[in-house]
Coordinates of C-alpha atoms and ligand atoms in Angstrom, one line a residue:
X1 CA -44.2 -3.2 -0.8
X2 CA -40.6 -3.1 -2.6
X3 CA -39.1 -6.4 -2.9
X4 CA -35.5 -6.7 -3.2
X5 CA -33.6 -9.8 -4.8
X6 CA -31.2 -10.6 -7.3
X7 CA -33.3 -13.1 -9.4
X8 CA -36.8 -12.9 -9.7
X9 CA -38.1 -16.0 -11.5
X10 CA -41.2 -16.3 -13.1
X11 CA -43.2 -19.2 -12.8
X12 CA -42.7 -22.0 -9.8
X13 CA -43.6 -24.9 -12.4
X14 CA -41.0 -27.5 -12.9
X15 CA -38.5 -25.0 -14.7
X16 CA -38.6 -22.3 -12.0
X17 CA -38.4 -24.3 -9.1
X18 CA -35.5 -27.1 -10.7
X19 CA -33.6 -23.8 -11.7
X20 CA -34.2 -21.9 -8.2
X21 CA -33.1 -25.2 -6.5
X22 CA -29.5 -25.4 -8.5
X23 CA -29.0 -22.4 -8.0
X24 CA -29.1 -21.4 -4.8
X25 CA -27.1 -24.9 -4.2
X26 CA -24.3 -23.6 -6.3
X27 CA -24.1 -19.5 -5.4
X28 CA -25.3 -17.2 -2.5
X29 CA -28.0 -15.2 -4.0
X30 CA -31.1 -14.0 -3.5
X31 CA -34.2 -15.6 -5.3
X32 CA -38.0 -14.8 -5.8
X33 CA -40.6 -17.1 -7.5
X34 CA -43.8 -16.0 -8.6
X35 CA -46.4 -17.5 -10.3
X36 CA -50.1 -16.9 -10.9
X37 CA -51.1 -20.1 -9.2
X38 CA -52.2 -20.7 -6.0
X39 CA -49.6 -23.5 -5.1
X40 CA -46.4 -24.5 -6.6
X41 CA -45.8 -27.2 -9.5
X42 CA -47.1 -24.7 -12.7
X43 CA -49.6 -27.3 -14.9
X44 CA -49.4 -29.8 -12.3
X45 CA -51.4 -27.9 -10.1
X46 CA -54.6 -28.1 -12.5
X47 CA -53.6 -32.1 -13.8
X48 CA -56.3 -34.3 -14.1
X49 CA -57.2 -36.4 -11.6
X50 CA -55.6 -40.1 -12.9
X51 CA -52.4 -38.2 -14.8
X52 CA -49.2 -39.9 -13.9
X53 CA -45.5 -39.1 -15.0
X54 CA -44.7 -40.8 -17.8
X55 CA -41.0 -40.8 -17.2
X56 CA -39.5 -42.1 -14.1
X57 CA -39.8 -40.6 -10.5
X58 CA -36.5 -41.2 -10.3
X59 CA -34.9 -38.0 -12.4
X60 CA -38.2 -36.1 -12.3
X61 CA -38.8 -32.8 -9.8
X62 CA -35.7 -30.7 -8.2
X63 CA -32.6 -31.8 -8.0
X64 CA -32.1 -31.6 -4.1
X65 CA -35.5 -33.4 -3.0
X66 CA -36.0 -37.3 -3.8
X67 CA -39.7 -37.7 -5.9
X68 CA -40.8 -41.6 -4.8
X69 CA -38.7 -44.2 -3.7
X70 CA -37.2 -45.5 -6.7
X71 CA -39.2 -49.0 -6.7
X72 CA -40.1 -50.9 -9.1
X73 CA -43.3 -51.5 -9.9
X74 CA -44.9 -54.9 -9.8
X75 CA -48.1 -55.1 -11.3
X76 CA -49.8 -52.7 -14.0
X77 CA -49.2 -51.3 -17.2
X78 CA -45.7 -50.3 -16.0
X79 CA -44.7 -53.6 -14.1
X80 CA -41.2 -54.0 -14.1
X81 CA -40.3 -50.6 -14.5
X82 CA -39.4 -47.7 -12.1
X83 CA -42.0 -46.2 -10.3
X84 CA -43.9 -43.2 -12.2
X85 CA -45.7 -40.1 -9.8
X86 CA -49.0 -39.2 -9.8
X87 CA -50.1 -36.3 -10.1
X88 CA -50.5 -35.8 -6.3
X89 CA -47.3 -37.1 -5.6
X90 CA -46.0 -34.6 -8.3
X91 CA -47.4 -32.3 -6.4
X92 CA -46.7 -32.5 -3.0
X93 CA -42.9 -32.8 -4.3
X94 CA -42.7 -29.2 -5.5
X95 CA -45.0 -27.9 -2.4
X96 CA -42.4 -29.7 0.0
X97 CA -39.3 -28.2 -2.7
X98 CA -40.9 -24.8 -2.3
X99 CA -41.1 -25.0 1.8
X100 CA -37.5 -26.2 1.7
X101 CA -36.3 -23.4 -0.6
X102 CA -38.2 -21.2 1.7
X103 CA -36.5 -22.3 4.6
X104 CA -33.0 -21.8 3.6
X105 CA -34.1 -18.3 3.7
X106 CA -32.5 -16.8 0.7
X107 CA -35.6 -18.0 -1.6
X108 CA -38.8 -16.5 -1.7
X109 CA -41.9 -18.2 -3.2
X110 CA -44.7 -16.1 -3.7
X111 CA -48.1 -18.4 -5.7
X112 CA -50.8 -16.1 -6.2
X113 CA -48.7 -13.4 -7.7
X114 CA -48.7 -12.1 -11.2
X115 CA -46.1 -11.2 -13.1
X116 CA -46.8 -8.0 -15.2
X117 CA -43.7 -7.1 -16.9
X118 CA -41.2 -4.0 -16.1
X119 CA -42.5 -0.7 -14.1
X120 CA -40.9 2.6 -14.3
X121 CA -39.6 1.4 -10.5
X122 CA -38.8 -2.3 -11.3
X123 CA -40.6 -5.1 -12.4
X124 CA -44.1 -5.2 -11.2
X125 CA -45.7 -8.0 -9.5
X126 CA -49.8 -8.1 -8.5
X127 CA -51.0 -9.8 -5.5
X128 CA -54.0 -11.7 -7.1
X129 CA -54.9 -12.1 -3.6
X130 CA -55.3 -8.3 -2.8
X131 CA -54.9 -6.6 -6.1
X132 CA -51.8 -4.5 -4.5
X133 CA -48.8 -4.0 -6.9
X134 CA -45.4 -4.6 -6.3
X135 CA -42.2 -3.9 -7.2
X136 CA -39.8 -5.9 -7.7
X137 CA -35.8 -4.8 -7.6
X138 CA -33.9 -7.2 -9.7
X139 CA -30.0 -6.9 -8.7
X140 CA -29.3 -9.6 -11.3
X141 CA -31.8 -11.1 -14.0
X142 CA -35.7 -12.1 -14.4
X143 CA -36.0 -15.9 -15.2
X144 CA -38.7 -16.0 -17.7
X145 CA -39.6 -19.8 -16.2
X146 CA -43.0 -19.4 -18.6
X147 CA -41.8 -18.9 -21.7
X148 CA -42.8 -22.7 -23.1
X149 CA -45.6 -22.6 -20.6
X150 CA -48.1 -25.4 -22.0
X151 CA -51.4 -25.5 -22.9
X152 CA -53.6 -27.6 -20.8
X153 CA -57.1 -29.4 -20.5
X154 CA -58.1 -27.4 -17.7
X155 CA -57.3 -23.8 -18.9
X156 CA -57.3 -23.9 -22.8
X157 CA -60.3 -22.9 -24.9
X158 CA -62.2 -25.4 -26.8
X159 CA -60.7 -24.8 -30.3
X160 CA -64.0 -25.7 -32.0
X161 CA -68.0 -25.1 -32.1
X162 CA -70.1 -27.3 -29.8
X163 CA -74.1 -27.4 -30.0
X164 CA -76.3 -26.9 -27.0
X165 CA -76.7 -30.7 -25.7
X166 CA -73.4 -31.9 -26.7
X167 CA -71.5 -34.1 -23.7
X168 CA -68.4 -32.5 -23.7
X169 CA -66.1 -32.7 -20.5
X170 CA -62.4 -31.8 -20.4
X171 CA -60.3 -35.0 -19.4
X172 CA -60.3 -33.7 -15.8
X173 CA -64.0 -34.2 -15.8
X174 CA -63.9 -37.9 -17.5
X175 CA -64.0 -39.8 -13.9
X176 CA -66.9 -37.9 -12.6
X177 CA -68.9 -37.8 -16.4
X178 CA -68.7 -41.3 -17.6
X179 CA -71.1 -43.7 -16.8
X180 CA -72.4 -47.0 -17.6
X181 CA -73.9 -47.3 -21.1
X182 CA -72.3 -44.9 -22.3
X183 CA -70.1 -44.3 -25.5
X184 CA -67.2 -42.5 -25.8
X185 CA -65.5 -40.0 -28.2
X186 CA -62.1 -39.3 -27.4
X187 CA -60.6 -36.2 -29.4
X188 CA -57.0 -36.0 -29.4
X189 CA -53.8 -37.5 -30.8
X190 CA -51.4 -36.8 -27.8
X191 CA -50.3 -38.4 -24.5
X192 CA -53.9 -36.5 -22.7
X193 CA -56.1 -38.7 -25.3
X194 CA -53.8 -41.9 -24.8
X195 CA -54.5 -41.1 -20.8
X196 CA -58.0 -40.7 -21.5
X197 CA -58.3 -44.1 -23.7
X198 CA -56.3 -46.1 -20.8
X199 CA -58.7 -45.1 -18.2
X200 CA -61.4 -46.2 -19.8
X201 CA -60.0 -49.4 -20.9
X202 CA -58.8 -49.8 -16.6
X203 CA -62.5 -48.9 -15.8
X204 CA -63.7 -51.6 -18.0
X205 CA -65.0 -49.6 -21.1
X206 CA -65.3 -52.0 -23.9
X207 CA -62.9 -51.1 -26.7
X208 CA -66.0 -50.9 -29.0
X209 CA -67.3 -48.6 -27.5
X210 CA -64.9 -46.2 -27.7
X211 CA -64.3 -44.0 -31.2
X212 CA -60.9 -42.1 -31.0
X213 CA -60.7 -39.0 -32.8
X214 CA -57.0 -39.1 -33.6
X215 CA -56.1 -35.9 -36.2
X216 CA -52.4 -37.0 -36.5
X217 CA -51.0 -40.4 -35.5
X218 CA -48.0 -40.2 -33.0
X219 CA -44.5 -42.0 -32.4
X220 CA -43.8 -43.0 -28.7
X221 CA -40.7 -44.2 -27.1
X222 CA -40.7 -48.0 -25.5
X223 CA -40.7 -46.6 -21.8
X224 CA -38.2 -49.6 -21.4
X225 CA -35.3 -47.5 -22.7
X226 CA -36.1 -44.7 -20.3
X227 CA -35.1 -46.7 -17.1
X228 CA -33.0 -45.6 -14.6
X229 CA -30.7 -46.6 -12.2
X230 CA -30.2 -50.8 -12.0
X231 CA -31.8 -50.5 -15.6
X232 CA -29.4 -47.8 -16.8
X233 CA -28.4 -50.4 -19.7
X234 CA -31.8 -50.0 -21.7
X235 CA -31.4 -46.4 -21.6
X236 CA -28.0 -46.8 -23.0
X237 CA -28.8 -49.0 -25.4
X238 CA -31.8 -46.6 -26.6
X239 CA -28.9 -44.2 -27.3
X240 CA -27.1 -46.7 -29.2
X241 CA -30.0 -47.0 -31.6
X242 CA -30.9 -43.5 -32.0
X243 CA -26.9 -43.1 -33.2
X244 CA -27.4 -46.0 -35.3
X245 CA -30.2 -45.0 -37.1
X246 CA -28.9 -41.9 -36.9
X247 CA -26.3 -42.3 -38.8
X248 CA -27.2 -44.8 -41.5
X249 CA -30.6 -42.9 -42.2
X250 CA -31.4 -42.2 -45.6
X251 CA -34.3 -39.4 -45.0
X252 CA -36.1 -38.6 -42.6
X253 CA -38.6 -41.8 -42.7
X254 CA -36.1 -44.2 -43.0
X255 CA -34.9 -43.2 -40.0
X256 CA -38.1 -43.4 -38.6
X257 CA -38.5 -47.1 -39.6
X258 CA -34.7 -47.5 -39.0
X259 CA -36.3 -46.8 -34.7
X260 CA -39.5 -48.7 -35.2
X261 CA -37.7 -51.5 -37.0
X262 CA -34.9 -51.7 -33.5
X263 CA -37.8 -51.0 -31.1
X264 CA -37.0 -47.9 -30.0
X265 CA -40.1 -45.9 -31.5
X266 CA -43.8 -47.4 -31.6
X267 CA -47.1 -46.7 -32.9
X268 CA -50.3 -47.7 -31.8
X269 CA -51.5 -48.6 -35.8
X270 CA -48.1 -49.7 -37.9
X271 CA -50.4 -49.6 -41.0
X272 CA -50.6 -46.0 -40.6
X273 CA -48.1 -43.1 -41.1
X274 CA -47.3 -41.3 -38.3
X275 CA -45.7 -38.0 -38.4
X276 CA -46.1 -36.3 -35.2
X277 CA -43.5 -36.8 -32.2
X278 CA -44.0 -35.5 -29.0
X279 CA -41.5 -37.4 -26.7
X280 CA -43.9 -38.8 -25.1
X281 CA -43.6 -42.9 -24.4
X282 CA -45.4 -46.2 -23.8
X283 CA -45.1 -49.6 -22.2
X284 CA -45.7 -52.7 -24.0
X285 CA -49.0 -52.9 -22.5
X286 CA -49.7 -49.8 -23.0
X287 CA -49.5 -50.1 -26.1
X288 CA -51.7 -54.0 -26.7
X289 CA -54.0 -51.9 -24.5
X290 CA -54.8 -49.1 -27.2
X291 CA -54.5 -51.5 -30.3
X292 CA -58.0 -53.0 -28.9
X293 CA -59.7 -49.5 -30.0
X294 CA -60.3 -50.1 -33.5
X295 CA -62.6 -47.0 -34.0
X296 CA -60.4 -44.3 -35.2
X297 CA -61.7 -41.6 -37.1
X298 CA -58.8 -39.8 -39.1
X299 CA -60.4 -36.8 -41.0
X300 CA -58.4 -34.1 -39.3
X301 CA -59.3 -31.9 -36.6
X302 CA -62.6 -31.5 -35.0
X303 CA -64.5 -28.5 -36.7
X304 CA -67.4 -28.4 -34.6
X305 CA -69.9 -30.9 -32.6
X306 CA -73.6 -30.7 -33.5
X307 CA -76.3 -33.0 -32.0
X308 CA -75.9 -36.0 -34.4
X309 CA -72.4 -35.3 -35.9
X310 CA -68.6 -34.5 -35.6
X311 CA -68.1 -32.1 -38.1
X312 CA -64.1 -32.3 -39.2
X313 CA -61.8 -30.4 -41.2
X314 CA -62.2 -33.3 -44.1
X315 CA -65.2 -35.0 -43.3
X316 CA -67.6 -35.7 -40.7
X317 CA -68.6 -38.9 -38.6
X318 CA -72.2 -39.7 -36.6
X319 CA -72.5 -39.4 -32.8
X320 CA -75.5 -38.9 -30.7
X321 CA -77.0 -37.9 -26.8
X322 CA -75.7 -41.1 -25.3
X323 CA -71.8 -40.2 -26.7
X324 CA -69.4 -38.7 -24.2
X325 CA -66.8 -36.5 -25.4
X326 CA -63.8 -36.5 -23.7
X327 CA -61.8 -33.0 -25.1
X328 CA -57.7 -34.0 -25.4
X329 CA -57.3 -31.3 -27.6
X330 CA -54.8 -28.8 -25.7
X331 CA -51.3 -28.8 -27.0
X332 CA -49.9 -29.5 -24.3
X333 CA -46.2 -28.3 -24.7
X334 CA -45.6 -25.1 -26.3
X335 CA -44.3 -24.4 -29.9
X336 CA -42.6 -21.5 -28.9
X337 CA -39.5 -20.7 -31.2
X338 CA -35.7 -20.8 -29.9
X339 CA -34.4 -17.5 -28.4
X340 CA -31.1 -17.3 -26.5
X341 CA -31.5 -18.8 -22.7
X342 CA -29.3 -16.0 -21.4
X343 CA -29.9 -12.3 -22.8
X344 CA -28.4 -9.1 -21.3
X345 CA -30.8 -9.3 -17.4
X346 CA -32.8 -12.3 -18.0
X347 CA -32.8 -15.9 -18.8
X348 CA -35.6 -17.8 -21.1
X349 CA -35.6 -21.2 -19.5
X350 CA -36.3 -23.2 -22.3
X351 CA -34.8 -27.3 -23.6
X352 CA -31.0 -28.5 -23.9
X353 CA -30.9 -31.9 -23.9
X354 CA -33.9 -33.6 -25.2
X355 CA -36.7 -34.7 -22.6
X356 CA -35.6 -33.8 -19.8
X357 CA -37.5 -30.4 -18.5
X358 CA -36.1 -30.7 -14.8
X359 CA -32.8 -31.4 -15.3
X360 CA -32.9 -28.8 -18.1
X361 CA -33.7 -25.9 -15.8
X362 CA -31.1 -26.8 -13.3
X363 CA -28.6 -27.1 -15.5
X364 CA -29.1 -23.8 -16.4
X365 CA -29.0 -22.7 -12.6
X366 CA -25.2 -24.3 -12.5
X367 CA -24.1 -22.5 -15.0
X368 CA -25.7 -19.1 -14.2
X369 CA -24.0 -19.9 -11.2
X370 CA -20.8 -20.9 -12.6
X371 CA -19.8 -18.6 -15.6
X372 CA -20.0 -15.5 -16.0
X373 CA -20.4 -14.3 -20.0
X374 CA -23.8 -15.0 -21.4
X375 CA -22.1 -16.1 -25.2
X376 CA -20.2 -18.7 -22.9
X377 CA -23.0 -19.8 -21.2
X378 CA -25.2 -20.0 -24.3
X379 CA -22.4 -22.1 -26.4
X380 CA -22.9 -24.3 -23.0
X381 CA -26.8 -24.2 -23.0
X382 CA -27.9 -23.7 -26.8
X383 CA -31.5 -23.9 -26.6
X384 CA -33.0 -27.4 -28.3
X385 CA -36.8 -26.3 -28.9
X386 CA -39.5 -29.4 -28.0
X387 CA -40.2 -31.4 -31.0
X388 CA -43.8 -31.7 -32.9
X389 CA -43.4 -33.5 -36.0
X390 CA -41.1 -36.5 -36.7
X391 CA -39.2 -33.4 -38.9
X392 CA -37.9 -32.2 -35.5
X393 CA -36.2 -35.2 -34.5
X394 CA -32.9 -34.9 -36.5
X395 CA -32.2 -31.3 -35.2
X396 CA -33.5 -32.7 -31.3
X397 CA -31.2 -35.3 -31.0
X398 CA -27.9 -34.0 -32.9
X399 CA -28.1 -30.6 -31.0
X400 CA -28.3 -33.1 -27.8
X401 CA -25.5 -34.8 -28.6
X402 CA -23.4 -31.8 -29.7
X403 CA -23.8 -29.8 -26.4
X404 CA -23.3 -32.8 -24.6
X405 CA -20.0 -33.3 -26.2
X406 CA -19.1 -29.6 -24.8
X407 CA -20.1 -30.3 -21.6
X408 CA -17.7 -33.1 -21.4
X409 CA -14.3 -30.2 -22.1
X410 CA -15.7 -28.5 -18.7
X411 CA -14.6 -30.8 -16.0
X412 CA -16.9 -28.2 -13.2
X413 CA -19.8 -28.8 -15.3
X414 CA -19.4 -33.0 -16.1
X415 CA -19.3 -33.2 -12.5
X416 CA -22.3 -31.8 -12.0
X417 CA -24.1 -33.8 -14.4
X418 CA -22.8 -37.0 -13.2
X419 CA -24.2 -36.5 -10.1
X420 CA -27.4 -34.9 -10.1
X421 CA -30.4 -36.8 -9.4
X422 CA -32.2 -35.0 -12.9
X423 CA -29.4 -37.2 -15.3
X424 CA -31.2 -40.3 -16.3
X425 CA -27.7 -41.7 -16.7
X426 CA -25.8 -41.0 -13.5
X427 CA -25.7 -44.9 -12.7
X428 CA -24.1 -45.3 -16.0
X429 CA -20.6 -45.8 -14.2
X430 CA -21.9 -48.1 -11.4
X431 CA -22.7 -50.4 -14.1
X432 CA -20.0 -49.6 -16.8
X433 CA -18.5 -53.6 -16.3
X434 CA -22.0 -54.9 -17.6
X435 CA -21.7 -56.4 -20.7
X436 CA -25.2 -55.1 -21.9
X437 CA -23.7 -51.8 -21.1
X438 CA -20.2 -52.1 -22.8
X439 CA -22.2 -53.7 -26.1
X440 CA -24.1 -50.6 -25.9
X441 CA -21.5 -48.0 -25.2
X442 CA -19.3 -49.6 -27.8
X443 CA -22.6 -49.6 -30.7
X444 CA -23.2 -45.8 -29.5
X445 CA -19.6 -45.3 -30.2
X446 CA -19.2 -46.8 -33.5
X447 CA -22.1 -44.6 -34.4
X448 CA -23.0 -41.3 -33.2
X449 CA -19.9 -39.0 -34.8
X450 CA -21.5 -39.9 -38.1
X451 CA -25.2 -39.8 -36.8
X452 CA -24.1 -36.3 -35.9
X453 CA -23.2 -34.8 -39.3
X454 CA -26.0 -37.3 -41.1
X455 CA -28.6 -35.7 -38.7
X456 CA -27.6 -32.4 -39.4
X457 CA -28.1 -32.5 -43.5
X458 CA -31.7 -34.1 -42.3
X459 CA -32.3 -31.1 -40.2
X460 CA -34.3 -28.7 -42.7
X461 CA -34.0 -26.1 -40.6
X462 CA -30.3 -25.0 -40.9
X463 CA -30.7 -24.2 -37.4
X464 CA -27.6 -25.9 -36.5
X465 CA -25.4 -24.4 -38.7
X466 CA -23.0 -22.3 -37.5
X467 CA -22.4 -25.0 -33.8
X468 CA -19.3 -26.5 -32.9
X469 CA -19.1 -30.0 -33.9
X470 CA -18.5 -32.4 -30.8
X471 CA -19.8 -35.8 -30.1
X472 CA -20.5 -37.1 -26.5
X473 CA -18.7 -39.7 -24.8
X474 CA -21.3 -42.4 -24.2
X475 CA -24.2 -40.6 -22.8
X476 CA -21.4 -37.6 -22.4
X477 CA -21.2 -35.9 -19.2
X478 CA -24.7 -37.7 -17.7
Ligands
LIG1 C1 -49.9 -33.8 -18.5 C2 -48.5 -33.6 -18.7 C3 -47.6 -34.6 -18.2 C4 -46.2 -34.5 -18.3 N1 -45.4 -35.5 -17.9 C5 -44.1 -35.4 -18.0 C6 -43.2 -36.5 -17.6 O1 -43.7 -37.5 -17.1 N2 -41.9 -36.3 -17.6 C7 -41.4 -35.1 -18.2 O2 -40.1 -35.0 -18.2 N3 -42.1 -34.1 -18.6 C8 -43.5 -34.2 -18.5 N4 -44.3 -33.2 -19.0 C9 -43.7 -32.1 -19.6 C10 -43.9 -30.9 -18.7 O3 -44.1 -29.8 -19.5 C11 -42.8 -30.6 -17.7 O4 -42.6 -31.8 -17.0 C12 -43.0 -29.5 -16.7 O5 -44.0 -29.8 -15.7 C13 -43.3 -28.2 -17.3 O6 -43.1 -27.3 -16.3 P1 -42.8 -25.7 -16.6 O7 -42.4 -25.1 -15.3 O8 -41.9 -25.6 -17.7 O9 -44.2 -25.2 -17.1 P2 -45.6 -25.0 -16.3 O10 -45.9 -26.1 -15.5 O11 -46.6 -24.6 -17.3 O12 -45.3 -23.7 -15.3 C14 -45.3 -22.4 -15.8 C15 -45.9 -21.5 -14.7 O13 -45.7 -20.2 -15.0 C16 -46.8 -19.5 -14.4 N5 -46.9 -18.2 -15.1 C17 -47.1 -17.9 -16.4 N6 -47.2 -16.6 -16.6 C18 -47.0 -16.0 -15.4 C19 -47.0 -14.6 -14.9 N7 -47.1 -13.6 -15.8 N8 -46.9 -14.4 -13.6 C20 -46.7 -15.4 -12.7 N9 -46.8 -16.7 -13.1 C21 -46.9 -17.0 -14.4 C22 -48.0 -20.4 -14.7 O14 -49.0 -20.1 -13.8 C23 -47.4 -21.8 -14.5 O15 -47.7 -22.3 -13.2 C24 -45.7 -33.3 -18.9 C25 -46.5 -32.3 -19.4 C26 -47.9 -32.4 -19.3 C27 -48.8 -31.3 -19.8

């Protein structure tokens, strides 16, 4: 069979299908998806069983299709905050995104398809179904939607030795492993090993009886500054201090205790340094939850298990037959460098503003759709690289701000943003006469020109030299 489109996007995770969506909203082309998986929604698909969003519902997914209801939630870790999806919800919002793009009948969505790269007659695409090749006539660009494709529990290799005997499940096994009288060994330092520590704790695990094996402690975002909507203030105000500390930083930890010392960051052990940042975030209960574990083993990574011992890369610590170990140890999200999201025929969907995957993607649809030279579109959409290390954060946030403060000279583009359901802060305006917003507009303000140019001398990288300078209005163009 010879397929015929004028994009043919690669990977129907978040990215592809958030991009597919804007775009065909904003132009009359042609689209194909593809992805290796037998249902839309890319990692989602293979989640484990209890994962939840960690970020609101209420900017999460595509931007034409609604993902919850936008309530509140009243009891739980997250009470008072906006609903979060799980996994299943997550989901069914991308299946139900797919069948709608499908049905406009200018998108095709193919799961169970392989991307192989470019034939001598087109790109080549393999039915995993049938093992029959493909092509694939591009009129306009591939969308490489896979190019920060995570790592995952499900799929990834263990990354160390294990003796014969060992319990060792992958989180999406924990439900169906754990039982009573049994200890646990949790092995991870990311949001999966929080996950995995906060369903035992819900399933009434006695914190001593867990031991975390945590190779690098993490900083986490308050989730009270990621609300949306009626909320909008807190996320404004997280801005504010991010500019503040920003700009009064003297290296890169003080500005670190700068956000712990205003509430914006967290750690689960204060005593401790923490030096990896992920973007991931807590609630306060979250957090009192995890601060009951008080067994955490901080010897690096996990070399290899043997029958009476966790062998790690600078020392080793005693389990036994009754210890289940719960593997967190994927990366999760990729390290892949930057490269330029728009390249003579194909896009590299990768980060803009910081944390915000969907709306990422789609803004990148809008302006495929929108402008036609690629510099153009990549002075619009410089790619912004998902942090690791706290060393990351300087570059994250002042490249955020500085495209941000672009966006707000194209008035086509500003529009969009204020509207879409993927901006955390389109009900910014609706509440711009609250004072708790104007106090935090007005801090932002004061702040963030010389957060800008303090955050680029902290940026080691140098990667942001050679930008235009530009700060955002408050929360420019969202
Ligand atoms: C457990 C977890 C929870 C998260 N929670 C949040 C959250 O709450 N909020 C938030 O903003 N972000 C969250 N994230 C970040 C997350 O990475 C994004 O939300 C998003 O789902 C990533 O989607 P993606 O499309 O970029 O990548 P993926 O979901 O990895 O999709 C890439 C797809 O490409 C396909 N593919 C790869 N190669 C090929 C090929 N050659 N041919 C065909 N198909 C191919 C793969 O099969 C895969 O389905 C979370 C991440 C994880 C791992």
């Amino acid at each position: 069979m010879r397929i015929n489109t004028d994009y043919l996007v690669v990977g129907a995770g978040a990215s592809g299908l958030a991009f597919a969506d804007a775009l065909v909203a904003e132009a009359d082309v042609e689209v194909t998806v593809v992805d290796r998986r037998s249902a839309p929604g890319g990692h989602w698909v293979d989640a484990y069983p209890f994962v939840r969003l960690h970020t609101p519902s209420a900017y999460y997914g595509v931007s034409s299709l609604a993902l919850g209801e936008d309530r509140i939630d009243e009891v739980g870790e997250n009470a008072g905050y906006y609903e979060r999806a799980r996994g299943e919800e997550v989901r069914e919002h991308f299946a139900k995104a797919a069948e709608r793009l499908t049905e406009s009948g200018r998108v095709r969505v193919l799961t169970r398809h392989e991307h192989l790269g470019a034939g001598s007659d087109g790109e080549q695409i393999r039915d995993l179904s049938t093992g029959d090749l493909h092509d694939v006539a591009v009129r306009r660009k591939v969308v490489d939607a896979r190019y920060l494709e995570g790592s995952i529990p499900a799929t990834h290799a263990v990354p160390f030795q294990v003796a014969p005997g060992v319990l060792l499940v992958p989180i999406n096994d924990l439900p169906a492993a754990a039982r009573a009288g049994c200890s646990y060994a949790v092995l991870g330092s990311g949001k999966t090993a929080v996950d995995a520590c906060m369903w035992l704790l819900d399933n009434d695990v006695q914190p001593d009886r867990i031991r975390w094996i945590r190779p690098r402690d993490a900083w986490f975002y308050d989730r009270r500054h990621f609300q949306p909507l009626e909320q909008v203030s807190a996320i404004m105000e997280g801005n504010a201090l991010d500019a503040e500390a920003g700009a009064q930083a003297a290296n890169v930890e003080d500005l670190f205790e700068r956000l712990e010392a205003s509430g914006r960051l967290v750690r689960i052990d204060p005593a401790w340094p923490a030096r990896m940042y992920r973007g991931t975030m807590l609630s306060a209960r979250e957090l009192e939850a995890l601060r009951q574990i008080a067994d955490v083993v901080r010897l690096g990574r996990v070399r290899r298990i043997e029958a009476d011992r966790i062998v790690l890369e600078r020392g080793e610590t005693p389990t036994g037959p009754d210890v289940l170990h719960v593997d967190c140890t994927a990366l999760g999200l990729s390290d892949a460098p930057a490269t330029p999201i728009f390249q003579p025929s194909r896009i590299v969907l990768q980060p803009v503003r910081h944390l915000s995957p969907c709306f990422n993607a789609a803004i990148v649809g809008f302006v495929e759709a929108h402008r036609d030279d690629d510099a153009d579109k990549n002075r619009l959409c410089p790619p912004n690289p998902y942090a690791s290390s706290i060393e990351d954060w300087p570059r994250m946030i002042s490249r955020t701000w500085r495209t941000e403060g672009r966006w707000l000279n194209e008035p086509d583009l500003s529009a969009w943003v204020a509207n879409s359901r993927l901006n955390l802060l389109r009900a910014l305006p609706d509440h711009a006469a609250e004072p708790s917003v104007q106090t935090a507009v007005k801090r932002y303000l004061t702040h963030v020109r010389a957060a800008i140019e303090r955050l680029k001398q902290l940026d080691g990288s140098s990667s942001s030299r050679g930008e235009e300078s530009g700060a955002g209005g408050p929360g420019a163009g969202r």
